[in-house]
C-alpha positions as semicolon CSV with decimal commas, in nm:
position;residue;x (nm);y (nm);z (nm)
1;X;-3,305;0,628;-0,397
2;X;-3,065;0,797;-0,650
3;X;-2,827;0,554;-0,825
4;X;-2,434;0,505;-0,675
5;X;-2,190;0,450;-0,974
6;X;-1,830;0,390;-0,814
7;X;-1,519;0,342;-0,995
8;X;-1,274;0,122;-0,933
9;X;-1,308;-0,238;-0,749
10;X;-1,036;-0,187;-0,460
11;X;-1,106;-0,226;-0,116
12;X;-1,212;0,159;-0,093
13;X;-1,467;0,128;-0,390
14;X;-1,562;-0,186;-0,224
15;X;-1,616;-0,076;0,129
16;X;-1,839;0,220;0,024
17;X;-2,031;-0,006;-0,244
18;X;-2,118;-0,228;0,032
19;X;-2,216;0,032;0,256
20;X;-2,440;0,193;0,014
21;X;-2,602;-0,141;-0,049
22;X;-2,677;-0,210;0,296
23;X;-2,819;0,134;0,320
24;X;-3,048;0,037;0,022
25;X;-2,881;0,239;-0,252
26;X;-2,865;0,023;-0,611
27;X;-2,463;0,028;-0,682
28;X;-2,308;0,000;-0,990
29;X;-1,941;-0,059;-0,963
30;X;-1,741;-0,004;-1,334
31;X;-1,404;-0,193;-1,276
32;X;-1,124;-0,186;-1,586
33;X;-0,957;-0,469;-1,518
34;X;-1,104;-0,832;-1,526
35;X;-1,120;-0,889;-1,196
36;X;-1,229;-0,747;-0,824
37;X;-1,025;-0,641;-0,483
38;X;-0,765;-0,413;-0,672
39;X;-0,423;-0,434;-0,577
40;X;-0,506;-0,712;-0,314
41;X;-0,588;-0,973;-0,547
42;X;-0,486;-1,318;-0,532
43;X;-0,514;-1,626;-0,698
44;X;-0,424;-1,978;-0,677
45;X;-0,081;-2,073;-0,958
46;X;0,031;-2,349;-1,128
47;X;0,196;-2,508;-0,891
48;X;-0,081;-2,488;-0,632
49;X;0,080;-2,187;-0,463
50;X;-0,184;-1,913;-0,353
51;X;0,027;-1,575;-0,456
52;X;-0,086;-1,176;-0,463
53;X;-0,065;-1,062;-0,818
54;X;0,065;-0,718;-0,716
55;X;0,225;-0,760;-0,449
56;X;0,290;-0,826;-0,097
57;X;-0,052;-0,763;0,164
58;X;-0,132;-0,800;0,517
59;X;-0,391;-0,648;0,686
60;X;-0,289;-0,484;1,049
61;X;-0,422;-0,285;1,275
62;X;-0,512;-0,111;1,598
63;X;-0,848;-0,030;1,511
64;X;-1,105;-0,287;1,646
65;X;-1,365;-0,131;1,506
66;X;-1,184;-0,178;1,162
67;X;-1,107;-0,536;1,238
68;X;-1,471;-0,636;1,351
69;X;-1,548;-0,496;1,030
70;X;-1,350;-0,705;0,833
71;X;-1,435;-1,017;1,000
72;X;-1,774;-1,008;0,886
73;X;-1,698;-1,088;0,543
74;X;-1,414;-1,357;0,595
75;X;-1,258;-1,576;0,922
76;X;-0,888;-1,391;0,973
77;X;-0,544;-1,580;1,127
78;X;-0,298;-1,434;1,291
79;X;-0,018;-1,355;1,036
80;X;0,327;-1,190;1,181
81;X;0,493;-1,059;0,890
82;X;0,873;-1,061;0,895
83;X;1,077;-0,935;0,657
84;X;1,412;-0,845;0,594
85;X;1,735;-0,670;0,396
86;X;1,999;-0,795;0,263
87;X;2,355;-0,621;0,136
88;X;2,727;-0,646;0,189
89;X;2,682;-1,024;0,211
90;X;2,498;-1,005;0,499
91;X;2,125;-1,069;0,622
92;X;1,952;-0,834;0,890
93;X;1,578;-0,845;0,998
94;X;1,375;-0,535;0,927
95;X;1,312;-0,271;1,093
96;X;1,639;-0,307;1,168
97;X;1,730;-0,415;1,591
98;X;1,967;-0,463;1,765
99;X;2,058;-0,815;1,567
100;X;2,137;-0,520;1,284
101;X;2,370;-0,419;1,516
102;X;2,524;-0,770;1,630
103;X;2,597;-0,815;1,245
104;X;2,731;-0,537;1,095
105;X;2,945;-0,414;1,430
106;X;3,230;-0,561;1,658
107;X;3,103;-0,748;1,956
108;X;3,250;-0,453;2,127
109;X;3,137;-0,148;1,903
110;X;2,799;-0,324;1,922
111;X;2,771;-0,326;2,266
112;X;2,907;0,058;2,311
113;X;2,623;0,127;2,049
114;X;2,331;-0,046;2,177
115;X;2,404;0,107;2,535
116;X;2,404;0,458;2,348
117;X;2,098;0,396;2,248
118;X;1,922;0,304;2,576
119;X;2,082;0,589;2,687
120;X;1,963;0,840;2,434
121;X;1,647;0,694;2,382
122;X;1,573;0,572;2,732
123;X;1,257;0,368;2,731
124;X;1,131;0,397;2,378
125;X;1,104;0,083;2,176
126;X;1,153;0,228;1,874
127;X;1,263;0,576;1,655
128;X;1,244;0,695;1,241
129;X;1,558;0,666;1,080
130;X;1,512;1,054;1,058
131;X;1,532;1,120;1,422
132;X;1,817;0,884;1,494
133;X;2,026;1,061;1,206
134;X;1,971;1,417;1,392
135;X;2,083;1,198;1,702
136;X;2,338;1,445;1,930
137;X;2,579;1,139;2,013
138;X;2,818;1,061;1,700
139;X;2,816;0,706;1,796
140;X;2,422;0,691;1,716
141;X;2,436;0,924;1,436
142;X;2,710;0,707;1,215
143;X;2,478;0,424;1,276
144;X;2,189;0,619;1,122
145;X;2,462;0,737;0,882
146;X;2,560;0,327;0,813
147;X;2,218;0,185;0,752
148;X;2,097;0,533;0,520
149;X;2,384;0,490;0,301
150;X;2,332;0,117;0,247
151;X;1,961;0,081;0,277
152;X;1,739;0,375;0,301
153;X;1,919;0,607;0,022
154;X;2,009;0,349;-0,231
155;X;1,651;0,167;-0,203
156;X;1,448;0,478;-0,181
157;X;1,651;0,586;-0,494
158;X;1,515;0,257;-0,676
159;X;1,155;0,241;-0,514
160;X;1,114;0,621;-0,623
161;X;1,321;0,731;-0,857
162;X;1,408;1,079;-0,669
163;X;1,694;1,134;-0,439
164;X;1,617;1,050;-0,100
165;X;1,611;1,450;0,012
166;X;1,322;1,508;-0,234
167;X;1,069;1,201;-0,077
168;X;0,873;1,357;0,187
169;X;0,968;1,272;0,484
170;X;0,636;1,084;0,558
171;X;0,817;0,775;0,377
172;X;1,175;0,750;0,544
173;X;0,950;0,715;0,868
174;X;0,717;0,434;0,769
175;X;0,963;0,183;0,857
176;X;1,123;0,242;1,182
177;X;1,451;0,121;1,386
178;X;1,379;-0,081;1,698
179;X;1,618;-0,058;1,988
180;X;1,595;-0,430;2,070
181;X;1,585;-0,733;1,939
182;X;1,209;-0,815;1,898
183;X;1,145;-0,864;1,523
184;X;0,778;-0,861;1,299
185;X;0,735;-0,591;1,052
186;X;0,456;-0,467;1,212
187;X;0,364;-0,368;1,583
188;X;-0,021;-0,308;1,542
189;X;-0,297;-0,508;1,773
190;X;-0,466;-0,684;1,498
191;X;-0,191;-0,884;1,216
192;X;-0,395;-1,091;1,002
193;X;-0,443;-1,302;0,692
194;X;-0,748;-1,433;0,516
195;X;-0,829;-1,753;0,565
196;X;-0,924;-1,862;0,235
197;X;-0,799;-1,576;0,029
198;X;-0,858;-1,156;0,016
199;X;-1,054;-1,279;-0,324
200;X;-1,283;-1,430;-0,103
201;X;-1,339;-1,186;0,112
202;X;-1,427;-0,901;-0,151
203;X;-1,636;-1,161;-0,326
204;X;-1,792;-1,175;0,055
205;X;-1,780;-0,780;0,073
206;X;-1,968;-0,740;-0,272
207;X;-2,212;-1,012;-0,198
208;X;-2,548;-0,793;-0,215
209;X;-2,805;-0,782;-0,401
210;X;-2,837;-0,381;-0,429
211;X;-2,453;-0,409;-0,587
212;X;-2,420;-0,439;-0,980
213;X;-2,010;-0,488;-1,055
214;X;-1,916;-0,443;-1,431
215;X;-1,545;-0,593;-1,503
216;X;-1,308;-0,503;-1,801
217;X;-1,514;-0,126;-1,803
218;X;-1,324;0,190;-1,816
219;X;-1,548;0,436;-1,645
220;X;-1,374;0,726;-1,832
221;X;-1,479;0,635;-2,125
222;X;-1,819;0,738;-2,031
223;X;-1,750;0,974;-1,786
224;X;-1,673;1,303;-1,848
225;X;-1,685;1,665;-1,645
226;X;-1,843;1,950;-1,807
227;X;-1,923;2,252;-1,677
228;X;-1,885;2,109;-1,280
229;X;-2,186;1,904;-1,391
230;X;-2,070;1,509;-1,431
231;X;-2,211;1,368;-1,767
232;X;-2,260;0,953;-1,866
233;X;-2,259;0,845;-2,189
234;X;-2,309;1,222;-2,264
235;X;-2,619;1,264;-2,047
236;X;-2,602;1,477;-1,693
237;X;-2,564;1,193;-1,412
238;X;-2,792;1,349;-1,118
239;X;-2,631;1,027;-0,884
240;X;-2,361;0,994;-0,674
241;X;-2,016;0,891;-0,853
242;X;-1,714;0,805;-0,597
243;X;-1,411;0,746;-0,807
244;X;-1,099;0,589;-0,670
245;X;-0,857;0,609;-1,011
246;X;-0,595;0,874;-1,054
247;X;-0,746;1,205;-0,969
248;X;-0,502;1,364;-1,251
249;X;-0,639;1,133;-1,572
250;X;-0,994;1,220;-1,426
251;X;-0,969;1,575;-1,529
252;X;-0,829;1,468;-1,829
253;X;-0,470;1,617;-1,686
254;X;-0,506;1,964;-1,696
255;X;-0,248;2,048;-1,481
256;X;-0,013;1,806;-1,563
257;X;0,085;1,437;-1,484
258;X;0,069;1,354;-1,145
259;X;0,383;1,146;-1,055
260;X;0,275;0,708;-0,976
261;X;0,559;0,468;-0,920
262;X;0,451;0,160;-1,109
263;X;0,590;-0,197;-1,062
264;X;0,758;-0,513;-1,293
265;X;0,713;-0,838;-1,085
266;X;0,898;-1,149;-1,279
267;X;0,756;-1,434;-1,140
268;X;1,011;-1,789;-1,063
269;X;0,951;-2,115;-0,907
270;X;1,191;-2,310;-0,731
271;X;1,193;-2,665;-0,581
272;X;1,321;-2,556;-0,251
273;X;1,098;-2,481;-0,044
274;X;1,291;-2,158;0,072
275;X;1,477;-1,934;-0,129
276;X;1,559;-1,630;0,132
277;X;1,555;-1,578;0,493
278;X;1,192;-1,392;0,477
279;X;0,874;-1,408;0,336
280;X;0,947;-0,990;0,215
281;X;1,388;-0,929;0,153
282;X;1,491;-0,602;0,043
283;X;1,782;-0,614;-0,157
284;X;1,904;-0,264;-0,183
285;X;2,206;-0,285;-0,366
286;X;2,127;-0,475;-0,658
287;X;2,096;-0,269;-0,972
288;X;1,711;-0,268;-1,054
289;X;1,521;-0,473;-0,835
290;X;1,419;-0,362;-0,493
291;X;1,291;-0,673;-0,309
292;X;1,163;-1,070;-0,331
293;X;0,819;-1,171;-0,222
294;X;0,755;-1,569;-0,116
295;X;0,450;-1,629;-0,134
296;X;0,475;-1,979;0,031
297;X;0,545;-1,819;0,351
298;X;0,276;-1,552;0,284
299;X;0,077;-1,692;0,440
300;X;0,219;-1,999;0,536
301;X;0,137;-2,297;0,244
302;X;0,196;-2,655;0,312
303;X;0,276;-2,695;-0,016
304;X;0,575;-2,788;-0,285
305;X;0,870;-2,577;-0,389
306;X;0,837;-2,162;-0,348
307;X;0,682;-1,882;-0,603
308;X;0,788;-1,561;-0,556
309;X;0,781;-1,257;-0,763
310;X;1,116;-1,042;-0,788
311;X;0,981;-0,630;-0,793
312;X;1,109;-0,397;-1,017
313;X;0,958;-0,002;-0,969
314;X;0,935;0,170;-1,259
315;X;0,774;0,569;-1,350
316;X;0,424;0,514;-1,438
317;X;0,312;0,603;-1,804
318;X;-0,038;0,599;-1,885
319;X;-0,139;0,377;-2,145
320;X;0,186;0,144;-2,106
321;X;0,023;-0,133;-1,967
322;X;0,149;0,002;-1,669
323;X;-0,073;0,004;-1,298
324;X;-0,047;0,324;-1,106
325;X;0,104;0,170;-0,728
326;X;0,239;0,437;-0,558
327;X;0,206;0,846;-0,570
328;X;0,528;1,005;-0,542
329;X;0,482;1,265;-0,254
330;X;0,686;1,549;-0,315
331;X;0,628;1,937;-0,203
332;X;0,596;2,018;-0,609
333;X;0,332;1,714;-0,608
334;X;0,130;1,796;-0,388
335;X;0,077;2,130;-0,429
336;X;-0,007;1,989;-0,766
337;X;-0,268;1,744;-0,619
338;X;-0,408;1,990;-0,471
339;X;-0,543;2,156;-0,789
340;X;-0,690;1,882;-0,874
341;X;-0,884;1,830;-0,530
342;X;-1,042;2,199;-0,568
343;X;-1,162;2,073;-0,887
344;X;-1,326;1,785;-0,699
345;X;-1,433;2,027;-0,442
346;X;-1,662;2,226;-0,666
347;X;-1,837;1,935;-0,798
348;X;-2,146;1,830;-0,549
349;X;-2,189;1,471;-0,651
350;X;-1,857;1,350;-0,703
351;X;-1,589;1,215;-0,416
352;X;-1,275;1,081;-0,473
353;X;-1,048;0,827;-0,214
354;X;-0,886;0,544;-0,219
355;X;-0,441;0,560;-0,295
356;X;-0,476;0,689;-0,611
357;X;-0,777;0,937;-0,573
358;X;-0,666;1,124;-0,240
359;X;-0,288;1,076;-0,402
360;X;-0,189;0,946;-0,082
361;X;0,008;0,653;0,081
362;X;-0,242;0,442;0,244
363;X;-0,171;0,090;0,409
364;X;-0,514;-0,106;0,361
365;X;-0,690;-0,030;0,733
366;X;-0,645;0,353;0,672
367;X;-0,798;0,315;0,325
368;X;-1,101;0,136;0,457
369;X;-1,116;0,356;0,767
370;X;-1,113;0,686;0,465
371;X;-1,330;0,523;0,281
372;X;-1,594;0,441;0,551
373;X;-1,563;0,806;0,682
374;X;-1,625;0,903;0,282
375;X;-1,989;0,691;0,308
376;X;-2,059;0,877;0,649
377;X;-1,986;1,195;0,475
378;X;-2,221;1,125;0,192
379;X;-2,481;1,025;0,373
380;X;-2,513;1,323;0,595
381;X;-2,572;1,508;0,293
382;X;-2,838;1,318;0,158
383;X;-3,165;1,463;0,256
């Protein structure tokens, strides 16, 4: 069998590292930071709390295959994530519903509104904030107009650090507006959380003994592209390499810096055992910070007092102790990707996937479903 190295310890890396080992493949996984399952790490604090280093994760879905596949590596709950935004002294639940409405309108302007929008919508549950701003009827249109100018536009501005017209539009329609009053971030089948912890469950994942996983290691320090021909430690690597780090910094940036959104989180603990309304509140207005995770309701902790972790984005610069979150999807930035990929393309033993590799926004179920469709790739090629 010819040797597997993969890069990066996320759940893509992870996912194809596990199905190479179950293939019979040795693995060898080179991870820089000191620990395993990426972005979806968690840990146990001080104060007995279990909290996500970088941030908010729940794992949904409405692919069962994707979900049986999960489950055989840890026991899942049922987890219904609510979250929520809050400005102009108010609190609404997000998406926003027709409880948005009841708050920020008249009894009777809510009422005219919400029967607008059965009306123009008819029996859709939900629309993008783009489509109800292009709304015909004025009446639905200033309420797009109303929640852009105090939500979308000044939090996108924040999270991104673009004007709202230059995001692609991909991103104003992740998070939709719901024409009732049912609440839950989410609407997918399957809403889970670990049991124990999503440590456990990529400790479960890369539980083989065909998988070798080498912490505090960065790969491109011993990796290097010469010639279309990948070399290790300055020797030709005839194996199969799958890197999930920034595609850009693997080609040493020769077309430029692809743009990342990186994060601050400062982490507090309070007595109270509740601090905001939601487990995930958006705060749009405030100057720097975009939103406040608690992680005792995430999942749910009998435990004392609340840790959460206020998030502040900031523009990604390599080597500033920085972690590379989220790609900024532009037209200009994707054509740019898109360089790099050709350079990938011409390269026979080397994929890239994962966020930062296919410089795309994944939630976690379409990064595992990518990266299992990467393994199936690769191993249709293997003779």
């Amino acid at each position: 069998m010819i040797p597997v190295y993969i890069i990066g310890a996320g759940l893509s890396g992870s996912a194809i590292a596990r199905e190479f080992a179950d293939n019979g493949f040795k693995v060898t996984i080179w991870e820089r930071r000191n620990h395993i399952a990426g972005n979806m790490y968690d840990y146990i604090d001080a104060h007995g709390i279990l909290v996500q280093k970088y941030g908010p994760h729940t794992f949904h879905t409405n692919d069962k295959k994707l979900y049986s596949y999960i489950c055989r590596f840890e026991e899942w709950v049922p987890y219904i994530l609510t979250c929520g935004a809050s400005w102009n002294g108010q609190y609404s639940p997000t998406p926003f519903n027709f409880t948005t409405i009841d708050t920020f309108y008249s009894k009777c302007e809510a009422e005219k509104l919400k029967k607008a929008l059965k009306q123009s919508f008819g029996s859709r549950k939900s629309a993008t904030v783009v489509e109800v701003l292009e709304n015909k009827n004025p009446i639905i249109r200033q309420y797009a107009e109303f929640l852009f100018k105090n939500d979308y536009a000044p939090y996108t501005a924040k999270q991104w650090g673009v004007l709202p017209e230059a995001i692609d539009p991909s991103i104003l329609k992740r998070v939709p507006l719901r024409f009732s009053y049912e609440e839950g971030y989410f609407d997918d089948i399957y809403q889970v959380m670990p049991k124990t912890s999503f440590l456990n469950f990529f400790n479960e994942l890369l539980n083989h003994p065909n998988i070798t996983i080498n912490l505090n290691v960065n790969a491109l320090n011993h990796l290097a592209i010469k010639d279309n021909i990948i070399f290790w430690d300055n020797k030709p690597f005839g194996g199969i390499v799958i890197y999930t780090g920034p595609i850009d910094e693997l080609f040493d940036l020769k077309y430029g810096r692809l743009p990342y959104r990186s994060l601050h989180f400062e982490w507090h603990y309070s007595d109270e055992s509740s601090i905001q309304n939601a487990p995930v509140v958006a705060y749009p207005q405030e100057d720097r910070y975009t939103r406040i995770t608690e992680y005792n309701k995430l999942p749910v902790q009998n435990v004392k007092g609340s840790s959460y972790a206020v998030e502040y984005p900031l523009q990604y610069i390599n080597g500033a102790d920085m972690e590379p979150y989220y790609p900024v999807l532009t037209e200009d930035s994707q054509n740019q990707y898109n360089r790099y990929r050709l350079l990938v393309n011409k390269i026979h033993n080397l994929y890239c996937c994962g966020r930062l590799g296919d410089f795309k926004y994944y939630n976690m179920d379409q990064a595992l479903k990518r990266a299992l469709n990467v393994f199936e790739d690769i191993i249709s090629k293997i003779d």
